[in-house]
Coordinates of C-alpha atoms in Angstrom, one line a residue:
X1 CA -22.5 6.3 17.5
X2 CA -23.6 9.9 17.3
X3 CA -26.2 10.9 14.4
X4 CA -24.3 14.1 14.3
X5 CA -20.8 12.4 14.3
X6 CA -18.5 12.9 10.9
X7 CA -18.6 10.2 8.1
X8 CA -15.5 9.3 6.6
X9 CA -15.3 7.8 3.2
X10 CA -12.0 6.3 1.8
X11 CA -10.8 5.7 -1.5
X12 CA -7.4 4.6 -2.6
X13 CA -4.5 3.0 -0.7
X14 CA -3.5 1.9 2.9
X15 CA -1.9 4.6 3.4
X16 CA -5.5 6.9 3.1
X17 CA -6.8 4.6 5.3
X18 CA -4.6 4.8 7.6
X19 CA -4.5 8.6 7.2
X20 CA -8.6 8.5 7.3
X21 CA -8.1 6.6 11.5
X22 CA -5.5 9.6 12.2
X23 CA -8.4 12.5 10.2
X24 CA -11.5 10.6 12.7
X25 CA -9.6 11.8 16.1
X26 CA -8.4 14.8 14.7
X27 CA -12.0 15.6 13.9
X28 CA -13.8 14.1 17.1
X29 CA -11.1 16.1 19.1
X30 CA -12.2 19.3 17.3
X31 CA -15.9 19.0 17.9
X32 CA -16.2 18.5 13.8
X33 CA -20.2 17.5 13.2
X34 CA -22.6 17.2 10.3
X35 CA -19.8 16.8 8.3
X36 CA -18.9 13.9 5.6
X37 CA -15.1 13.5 4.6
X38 CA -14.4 12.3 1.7
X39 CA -10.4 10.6 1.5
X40 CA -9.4 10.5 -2.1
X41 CA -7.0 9.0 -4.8
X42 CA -5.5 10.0 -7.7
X43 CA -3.4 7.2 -8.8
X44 CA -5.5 6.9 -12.3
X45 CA -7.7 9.2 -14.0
X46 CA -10.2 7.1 -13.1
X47 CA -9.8 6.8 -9.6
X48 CA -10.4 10.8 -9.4
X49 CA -13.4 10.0 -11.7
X50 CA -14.6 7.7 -9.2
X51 CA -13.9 10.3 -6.5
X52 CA -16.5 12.7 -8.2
X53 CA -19.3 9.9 -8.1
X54 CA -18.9 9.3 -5.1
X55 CA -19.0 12.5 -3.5
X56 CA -22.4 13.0 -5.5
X57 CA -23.7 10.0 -4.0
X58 CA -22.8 11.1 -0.4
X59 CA -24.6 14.5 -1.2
X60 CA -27.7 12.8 -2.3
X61 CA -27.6 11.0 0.7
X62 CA -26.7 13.5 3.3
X63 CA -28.4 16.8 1.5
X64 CA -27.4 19.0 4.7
X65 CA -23.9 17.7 5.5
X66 CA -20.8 19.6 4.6
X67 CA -18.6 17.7 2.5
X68 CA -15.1 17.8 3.3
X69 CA -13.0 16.9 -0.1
X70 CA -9.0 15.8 0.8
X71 CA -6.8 12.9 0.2
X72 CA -4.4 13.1 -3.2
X73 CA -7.1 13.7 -5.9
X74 CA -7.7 17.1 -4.4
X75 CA -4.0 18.2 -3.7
X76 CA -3.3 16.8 -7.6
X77 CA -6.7 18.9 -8.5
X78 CA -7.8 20.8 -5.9
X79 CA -9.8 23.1 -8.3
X80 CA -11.8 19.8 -9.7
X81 CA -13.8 19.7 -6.7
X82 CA -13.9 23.0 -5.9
X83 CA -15.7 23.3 -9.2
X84 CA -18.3 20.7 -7.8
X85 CA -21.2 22.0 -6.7
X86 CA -21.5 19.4 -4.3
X87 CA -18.4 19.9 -2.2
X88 CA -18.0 22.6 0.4
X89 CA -14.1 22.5 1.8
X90 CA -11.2 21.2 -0.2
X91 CA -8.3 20.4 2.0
X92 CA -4.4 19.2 0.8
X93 CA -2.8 16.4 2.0
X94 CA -0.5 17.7 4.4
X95 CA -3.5 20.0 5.8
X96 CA -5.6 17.2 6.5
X97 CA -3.2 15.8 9.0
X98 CA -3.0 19.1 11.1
X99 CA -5.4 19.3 14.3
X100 CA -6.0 23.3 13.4
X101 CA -7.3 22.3 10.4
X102 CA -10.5 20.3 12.0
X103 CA -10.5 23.4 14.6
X104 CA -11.0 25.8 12.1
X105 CA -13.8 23.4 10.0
X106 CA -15.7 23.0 13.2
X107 CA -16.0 26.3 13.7
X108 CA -16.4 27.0 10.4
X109 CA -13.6 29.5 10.3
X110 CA -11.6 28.3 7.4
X111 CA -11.5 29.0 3.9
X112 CA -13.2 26.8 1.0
X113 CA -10.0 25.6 -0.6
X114 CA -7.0 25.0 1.9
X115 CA -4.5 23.2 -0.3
X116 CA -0.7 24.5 -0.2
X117 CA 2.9 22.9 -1.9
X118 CA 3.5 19.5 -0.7
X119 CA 6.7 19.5 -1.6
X120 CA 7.5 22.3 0.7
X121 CA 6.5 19.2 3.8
X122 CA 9.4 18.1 5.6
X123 CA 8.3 15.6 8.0
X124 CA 5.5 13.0 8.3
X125 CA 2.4 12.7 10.7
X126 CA 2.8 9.1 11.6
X127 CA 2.7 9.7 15.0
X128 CA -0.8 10.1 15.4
X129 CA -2.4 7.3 15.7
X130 CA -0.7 3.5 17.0
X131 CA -1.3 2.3 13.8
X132 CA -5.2 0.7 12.7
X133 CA -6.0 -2.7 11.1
X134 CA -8.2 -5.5 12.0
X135 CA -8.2 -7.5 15.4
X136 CA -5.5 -9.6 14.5
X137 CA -3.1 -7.2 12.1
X138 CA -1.8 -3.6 12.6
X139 CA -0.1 -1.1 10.0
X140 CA 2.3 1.4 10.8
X141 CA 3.5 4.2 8.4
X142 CA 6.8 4.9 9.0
X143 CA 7.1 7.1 5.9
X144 CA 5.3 9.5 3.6
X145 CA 5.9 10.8 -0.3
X146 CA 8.4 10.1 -2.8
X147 CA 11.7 11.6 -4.6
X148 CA 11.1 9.7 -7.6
X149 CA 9.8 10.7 -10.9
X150 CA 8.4 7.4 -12.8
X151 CA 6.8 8.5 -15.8
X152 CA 3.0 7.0 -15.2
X153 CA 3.2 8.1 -11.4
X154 CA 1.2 11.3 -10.2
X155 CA 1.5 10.3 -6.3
X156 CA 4.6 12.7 -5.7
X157 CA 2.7 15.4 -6.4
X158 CA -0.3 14.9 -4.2
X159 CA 2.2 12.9 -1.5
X160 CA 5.4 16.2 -1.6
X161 CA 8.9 14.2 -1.1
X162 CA 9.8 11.6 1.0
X163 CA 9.9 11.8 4.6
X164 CA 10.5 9.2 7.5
X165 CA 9.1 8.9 10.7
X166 CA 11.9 8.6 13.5
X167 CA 13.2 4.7 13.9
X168 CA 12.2 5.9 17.9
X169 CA 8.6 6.5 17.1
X170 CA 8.5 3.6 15.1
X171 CA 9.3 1.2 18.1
X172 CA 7.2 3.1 20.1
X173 CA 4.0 2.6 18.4
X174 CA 4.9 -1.1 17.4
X175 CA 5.8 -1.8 21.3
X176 CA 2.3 -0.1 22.2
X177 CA 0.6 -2.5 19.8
X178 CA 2.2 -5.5 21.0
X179 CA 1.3 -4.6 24.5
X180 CA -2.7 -3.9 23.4
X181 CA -2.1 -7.8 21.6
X182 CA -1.7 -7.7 18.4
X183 CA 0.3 -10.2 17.0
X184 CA 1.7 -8.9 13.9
X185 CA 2.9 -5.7 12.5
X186 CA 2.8 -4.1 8.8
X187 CA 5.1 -1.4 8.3
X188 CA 3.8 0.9 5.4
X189 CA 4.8 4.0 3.4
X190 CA 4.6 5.3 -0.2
X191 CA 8.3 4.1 -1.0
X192 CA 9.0 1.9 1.7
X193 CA 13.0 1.3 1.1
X194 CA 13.5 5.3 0.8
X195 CA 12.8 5.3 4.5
X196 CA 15.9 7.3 6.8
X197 CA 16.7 8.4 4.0
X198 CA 15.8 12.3 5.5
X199 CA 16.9 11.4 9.0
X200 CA 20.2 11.7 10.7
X201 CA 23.0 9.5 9.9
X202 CA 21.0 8.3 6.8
X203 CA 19.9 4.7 8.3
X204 CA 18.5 2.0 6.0
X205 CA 14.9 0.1 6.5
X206 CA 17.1 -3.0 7.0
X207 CA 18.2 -0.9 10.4
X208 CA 15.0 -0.2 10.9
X209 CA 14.0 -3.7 10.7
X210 CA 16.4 -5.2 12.9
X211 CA 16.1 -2.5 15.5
X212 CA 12.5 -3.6 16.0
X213 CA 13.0 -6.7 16.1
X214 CA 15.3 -6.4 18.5
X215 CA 13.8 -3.9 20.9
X216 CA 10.3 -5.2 20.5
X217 CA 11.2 -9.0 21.3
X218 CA 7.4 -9.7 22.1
X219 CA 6.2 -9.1 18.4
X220 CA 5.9 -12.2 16.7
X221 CA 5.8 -11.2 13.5
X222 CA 6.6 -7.7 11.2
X223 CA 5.7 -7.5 7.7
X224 CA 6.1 -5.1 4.9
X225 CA 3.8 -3.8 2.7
X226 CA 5.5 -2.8 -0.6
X227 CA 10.0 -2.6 -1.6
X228 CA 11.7 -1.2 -4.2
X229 CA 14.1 -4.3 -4.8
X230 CA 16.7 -1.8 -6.3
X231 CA 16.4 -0.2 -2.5
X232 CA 17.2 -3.2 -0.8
X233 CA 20.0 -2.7 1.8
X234 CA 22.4 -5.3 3.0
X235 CA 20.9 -5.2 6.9
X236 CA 17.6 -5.8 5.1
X237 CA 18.6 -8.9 3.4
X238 CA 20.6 -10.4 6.6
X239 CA 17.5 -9.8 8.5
X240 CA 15.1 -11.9 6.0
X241 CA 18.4 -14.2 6.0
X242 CA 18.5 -14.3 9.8
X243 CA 14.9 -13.2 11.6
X244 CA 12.4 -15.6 11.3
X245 CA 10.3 -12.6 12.8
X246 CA 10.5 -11.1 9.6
X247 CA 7.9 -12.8 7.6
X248 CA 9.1 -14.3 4.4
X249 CA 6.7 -12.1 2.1
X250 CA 8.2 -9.2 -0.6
X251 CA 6.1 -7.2 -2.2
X252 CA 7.7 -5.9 -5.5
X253 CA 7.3 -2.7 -7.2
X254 CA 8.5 -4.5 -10.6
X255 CA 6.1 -2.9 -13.2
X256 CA 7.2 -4.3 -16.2
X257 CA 9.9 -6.6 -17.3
X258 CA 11.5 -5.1 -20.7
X259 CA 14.5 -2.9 -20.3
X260 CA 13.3 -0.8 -22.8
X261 CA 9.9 -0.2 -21.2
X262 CA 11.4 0.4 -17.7
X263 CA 13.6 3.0 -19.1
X264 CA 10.8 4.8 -20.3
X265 CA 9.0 4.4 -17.3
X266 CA 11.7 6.0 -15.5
X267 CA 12.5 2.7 -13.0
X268 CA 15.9 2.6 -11.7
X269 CA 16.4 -1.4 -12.6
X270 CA 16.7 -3.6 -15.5
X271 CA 15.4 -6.5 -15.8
X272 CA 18.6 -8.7 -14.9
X273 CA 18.4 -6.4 -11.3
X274 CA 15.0 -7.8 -10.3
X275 CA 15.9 -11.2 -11.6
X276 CA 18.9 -11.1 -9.3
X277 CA 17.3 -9.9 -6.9
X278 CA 14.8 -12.5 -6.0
X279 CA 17.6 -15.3 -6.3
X280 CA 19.4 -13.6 -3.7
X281 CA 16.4 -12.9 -1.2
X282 CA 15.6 -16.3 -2.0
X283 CA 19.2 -17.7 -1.0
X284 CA 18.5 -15.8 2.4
X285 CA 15.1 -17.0 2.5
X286 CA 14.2 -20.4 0.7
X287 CA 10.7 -20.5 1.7
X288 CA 9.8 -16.9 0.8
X289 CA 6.8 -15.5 -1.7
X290 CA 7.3 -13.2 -4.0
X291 CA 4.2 -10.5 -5.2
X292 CA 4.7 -7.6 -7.8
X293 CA 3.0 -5.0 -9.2
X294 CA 3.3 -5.4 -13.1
X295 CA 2.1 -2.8 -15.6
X296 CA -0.1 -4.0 -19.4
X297 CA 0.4 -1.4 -22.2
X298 CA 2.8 0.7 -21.2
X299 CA 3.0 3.6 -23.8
X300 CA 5.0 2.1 -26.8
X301 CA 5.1 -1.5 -25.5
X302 CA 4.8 -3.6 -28.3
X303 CA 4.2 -7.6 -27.9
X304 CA 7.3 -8.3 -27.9
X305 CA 7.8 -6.2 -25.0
X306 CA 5.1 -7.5 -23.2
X307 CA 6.2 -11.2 -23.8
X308 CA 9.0 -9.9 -21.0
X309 CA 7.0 -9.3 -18.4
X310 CA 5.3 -12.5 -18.8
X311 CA 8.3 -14.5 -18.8
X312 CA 10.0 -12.2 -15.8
X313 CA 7.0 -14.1 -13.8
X314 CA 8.6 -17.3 -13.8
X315 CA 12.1 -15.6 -14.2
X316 CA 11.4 -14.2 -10.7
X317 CA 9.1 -16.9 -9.4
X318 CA 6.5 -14.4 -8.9
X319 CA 3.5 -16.3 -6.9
X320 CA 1.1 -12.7 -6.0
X321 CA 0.7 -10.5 -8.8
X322 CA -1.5 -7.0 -9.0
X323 CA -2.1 -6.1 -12.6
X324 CA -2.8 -2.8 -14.1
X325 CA -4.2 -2.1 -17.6
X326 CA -1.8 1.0 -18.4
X327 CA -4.4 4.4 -17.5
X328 CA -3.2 7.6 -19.0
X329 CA -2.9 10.0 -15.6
X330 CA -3.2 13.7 -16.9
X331 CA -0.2 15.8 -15.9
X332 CA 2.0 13.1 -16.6
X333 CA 4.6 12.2 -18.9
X334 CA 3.5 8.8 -20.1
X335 CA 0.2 10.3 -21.1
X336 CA 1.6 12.3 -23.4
X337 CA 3.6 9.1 -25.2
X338 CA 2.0 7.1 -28.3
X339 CA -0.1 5.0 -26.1
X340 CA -1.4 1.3 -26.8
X341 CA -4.6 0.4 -28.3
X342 CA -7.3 -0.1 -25.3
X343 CA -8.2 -3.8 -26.5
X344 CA -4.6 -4.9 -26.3
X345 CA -4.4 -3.5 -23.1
X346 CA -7.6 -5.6 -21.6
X347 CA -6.0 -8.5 -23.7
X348 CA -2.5 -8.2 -21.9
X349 CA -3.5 -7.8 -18.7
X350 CA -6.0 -10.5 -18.8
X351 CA -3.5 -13.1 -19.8
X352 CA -0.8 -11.6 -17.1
X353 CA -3.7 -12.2 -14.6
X354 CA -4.2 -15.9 -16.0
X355 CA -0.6 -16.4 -15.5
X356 CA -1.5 -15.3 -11.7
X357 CA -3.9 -17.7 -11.3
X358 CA -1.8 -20.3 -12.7
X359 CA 1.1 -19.2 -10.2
X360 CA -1.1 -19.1 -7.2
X361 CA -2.1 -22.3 -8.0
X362 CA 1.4 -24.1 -8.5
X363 CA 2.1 -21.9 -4.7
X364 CA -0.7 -23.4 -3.2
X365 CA -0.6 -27.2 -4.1
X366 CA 3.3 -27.0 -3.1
X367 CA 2.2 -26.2 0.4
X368 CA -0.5 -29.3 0.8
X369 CA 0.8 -31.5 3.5
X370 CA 3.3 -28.2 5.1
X371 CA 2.9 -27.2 8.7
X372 CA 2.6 -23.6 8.6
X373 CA 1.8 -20.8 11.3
X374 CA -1.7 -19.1 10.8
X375 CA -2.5 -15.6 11.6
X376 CA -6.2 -15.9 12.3
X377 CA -8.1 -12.7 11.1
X378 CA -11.6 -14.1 11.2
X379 CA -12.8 -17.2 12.9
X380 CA -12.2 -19.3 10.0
X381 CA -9.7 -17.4 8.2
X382 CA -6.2 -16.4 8.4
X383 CA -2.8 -16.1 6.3
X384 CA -0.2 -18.3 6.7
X385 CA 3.8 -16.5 6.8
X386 CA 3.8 -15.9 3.1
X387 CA -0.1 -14.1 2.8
X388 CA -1.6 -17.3 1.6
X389 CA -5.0 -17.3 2.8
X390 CA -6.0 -20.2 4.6
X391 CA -10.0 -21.4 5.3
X392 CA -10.3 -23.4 8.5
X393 CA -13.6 -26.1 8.8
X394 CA -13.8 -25.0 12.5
X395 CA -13.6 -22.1 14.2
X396 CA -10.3 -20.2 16.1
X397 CA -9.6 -17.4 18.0
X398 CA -8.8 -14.6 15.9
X399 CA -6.4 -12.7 16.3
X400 CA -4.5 -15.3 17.6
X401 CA -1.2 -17.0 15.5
X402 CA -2.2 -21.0 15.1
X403 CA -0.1 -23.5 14.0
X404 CA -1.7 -25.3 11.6
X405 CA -1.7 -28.4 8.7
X406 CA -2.1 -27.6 5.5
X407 CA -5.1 -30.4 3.7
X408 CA -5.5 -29.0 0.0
X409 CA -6.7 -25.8 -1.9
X410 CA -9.3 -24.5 -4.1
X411 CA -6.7 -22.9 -6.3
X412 CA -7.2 -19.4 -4.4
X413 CA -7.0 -20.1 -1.3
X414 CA -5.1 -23.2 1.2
X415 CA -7.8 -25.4 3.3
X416 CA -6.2 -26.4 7.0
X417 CA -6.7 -27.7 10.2
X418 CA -4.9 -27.4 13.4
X419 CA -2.2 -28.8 14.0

């Protein structure tokens, strides 16, 4: 690789990684050198805190580099980092994904601070790159931003409003990526289920779903990343009913499970909605997984509250869960609620994440003796159809789907051999 080449650091989501893969050829195509790029997140105060350290620690290390600042964190607080002493460009989000943007940074013909209004963005850059990933797994973004306004959620203003990549474009990349081998496809997006939403004739992600599926008949399997269950369309659910393709794995954006505390997040479900919900994806889909994103000490949330969201875990028959300790994000309007004593928040979200643990391992001990297909990712690892990781004793090609037997667990993780 070329001493001179850009660095790229990433912080945050897939989606900044992705974006980071689509920034590298925007910048190699420029001629961008000397530089170090810094992708950033703002989802908590302390991931923009986090930003900050580590952009000091790539100056210490490159003293001569300019440091390129972007990602959310600097289109939430652009003048943050222009502050720094440290940083030398600051560049928005939709910037970032524009080719004169790296012309004008390598010829240094650009000013220090290039940050507009997101929400004035209409349409998304997902046509960049053919997706990225490992060897064996690819992600596609098929859509950008958000029209929703939940109350702990500062992402729609350093992502602008939703916006969808054509369902063309989207078979075109995935068809490419089949043909180049991979062997399974994540689509991915900041609100997944608002996808089309901006397009013509206002289609659904179920049509988007199915419309892959159908046009790309060599893909073995497509995934999603993350669903608003209240989003769910019909086509969506007769394709997990109906496509085995479609791999039997839903990510929910739950949060919390008190209808009091979702109203003061700003959700758009109750309780009863996500409860119903899984039974009914579960009816389509009896063998499917369930993971969730679940919120401790939400502003005003008292224990009885919280004792909600513990049971909406069984409720739900959640198996993956990924807990947050409530962070106040400046700028928003939870911060500015009677928040939750910081002890009870590390106390609830420890014993949501030993609930996790307990769930993972009731998952995996009901799949010892099962026959599943194996994604292999690394010679002895791969994830079976539901993103159970599996740890092979022997060695198989990555990359490659394997069918496999399922021998026991180690409570995190299933232990197999081929089948």
């Amino acid at each position: 690789m070329d001493a001179r080449a850009p660095r790229f650091a990433t912080l945050g989501c897939r989606l900044n990684a992705y974006e980071t893969e689509a920034m590298k050829e925007l910048a190699q195509a420029a001629g961008l050198s000397d530089s170090v790029v810094v992708n950033t997140c703002a989802v908590t105060a302390e991931a923009v805190r986090k930003a900050r350290q580590e952009i000091r620690r790539l100056r210490r290390e490159n003293p001569t580099a300019r440091i390129v600042v972007t990602g959310c964190a600097a289109q939430v607080e652009p003048q943050t980092f222009a502050d720094m002493a440290e940083v030398d460009h600051v560049v928005g989000n939709a910037e970032k994904m524009r080719p004169e943007t790296w012309g004008a940074l390598a010829l240094g013909e650009t000013e220090r601070v290039q940050v507009d209004d997101i929400m004035s963005v209409r349409e998304t850059a997902g046509h960049l790159i053919d997706g990225f990933g490992t060897r064996a797994r690819a992600y596609v973004q098929i859509q950008n931003g958000c029209d929703h306004r939940c109350t702990f959620c500062i992402i729609p203003y350093g992502r602008g409003n939703s916006r969808s990549v054509p369902a063309g474009v989207v078979v075109e990349q995935i068809a490419r990526l089949v043909d180049r081998g991979y062997e399974e496809v994540v689509l991915t997006g900041v609100d997944l289920t608002s996808w089309g939403a901006d397009l013509p004739a206002t289609p659904r992600l179920g049509d988007l779903v199915r419309r892959v599926l159908r046009l790309v008949p060599g893909l073995p399997r497509l995934r999603l990343s993350s669903i608003d269950s209240v989003e769910a369309d019909p086509a969506l659910m007769e394709a997990l009913a109906t496509e085995p393709r479609l791999m039997p794995h839903l990510h929910l954006s739950l949060q919390a499970g008190d209808d009091m505390i979702l109203k003061r997040m700003k959700r758009r479900h109750a309780r009863d909605d996500a409860i119903r919900f899984c039974e009914e994806a579960r009816a389509c889909r009896p063998d499917i997984a369930f993971g969730a994103d679940i919120i401790a000490g939400f502003p005003t949330e008292t224990e009885a509250m919280f004792a909600n969201s513990l049971r909406l875990v069984e409720e739900c028959g959640l198996t993956w869960l990924h807990v947050f300790p409530f962070s106040p994000r400046p700028g928003t309007p939870a911060a500015r609620m009677p928040q939750v004593d910081g002890g009870t928040i590390k106390a609830r979200a420890a014993r949501l994440r030993r609930l996790g643990t307990e769930r993972v391992a009731a998952f995996l001990a009901d799949q010892v003796g099962r026959e599943p297909t194996v994604l292999v990712e690394s010679p002895r690892m791969g994830r079976t159809e539901q993103f159970a990781e599996v740890i092979f004793a022997t060695d198989q090609p990555v990359g490659r789907i394997v069918a496999a037997r399922v021998v026991g667990h180690d409570g995190t993780r299933l232990l197999a051999e081929p089948a």
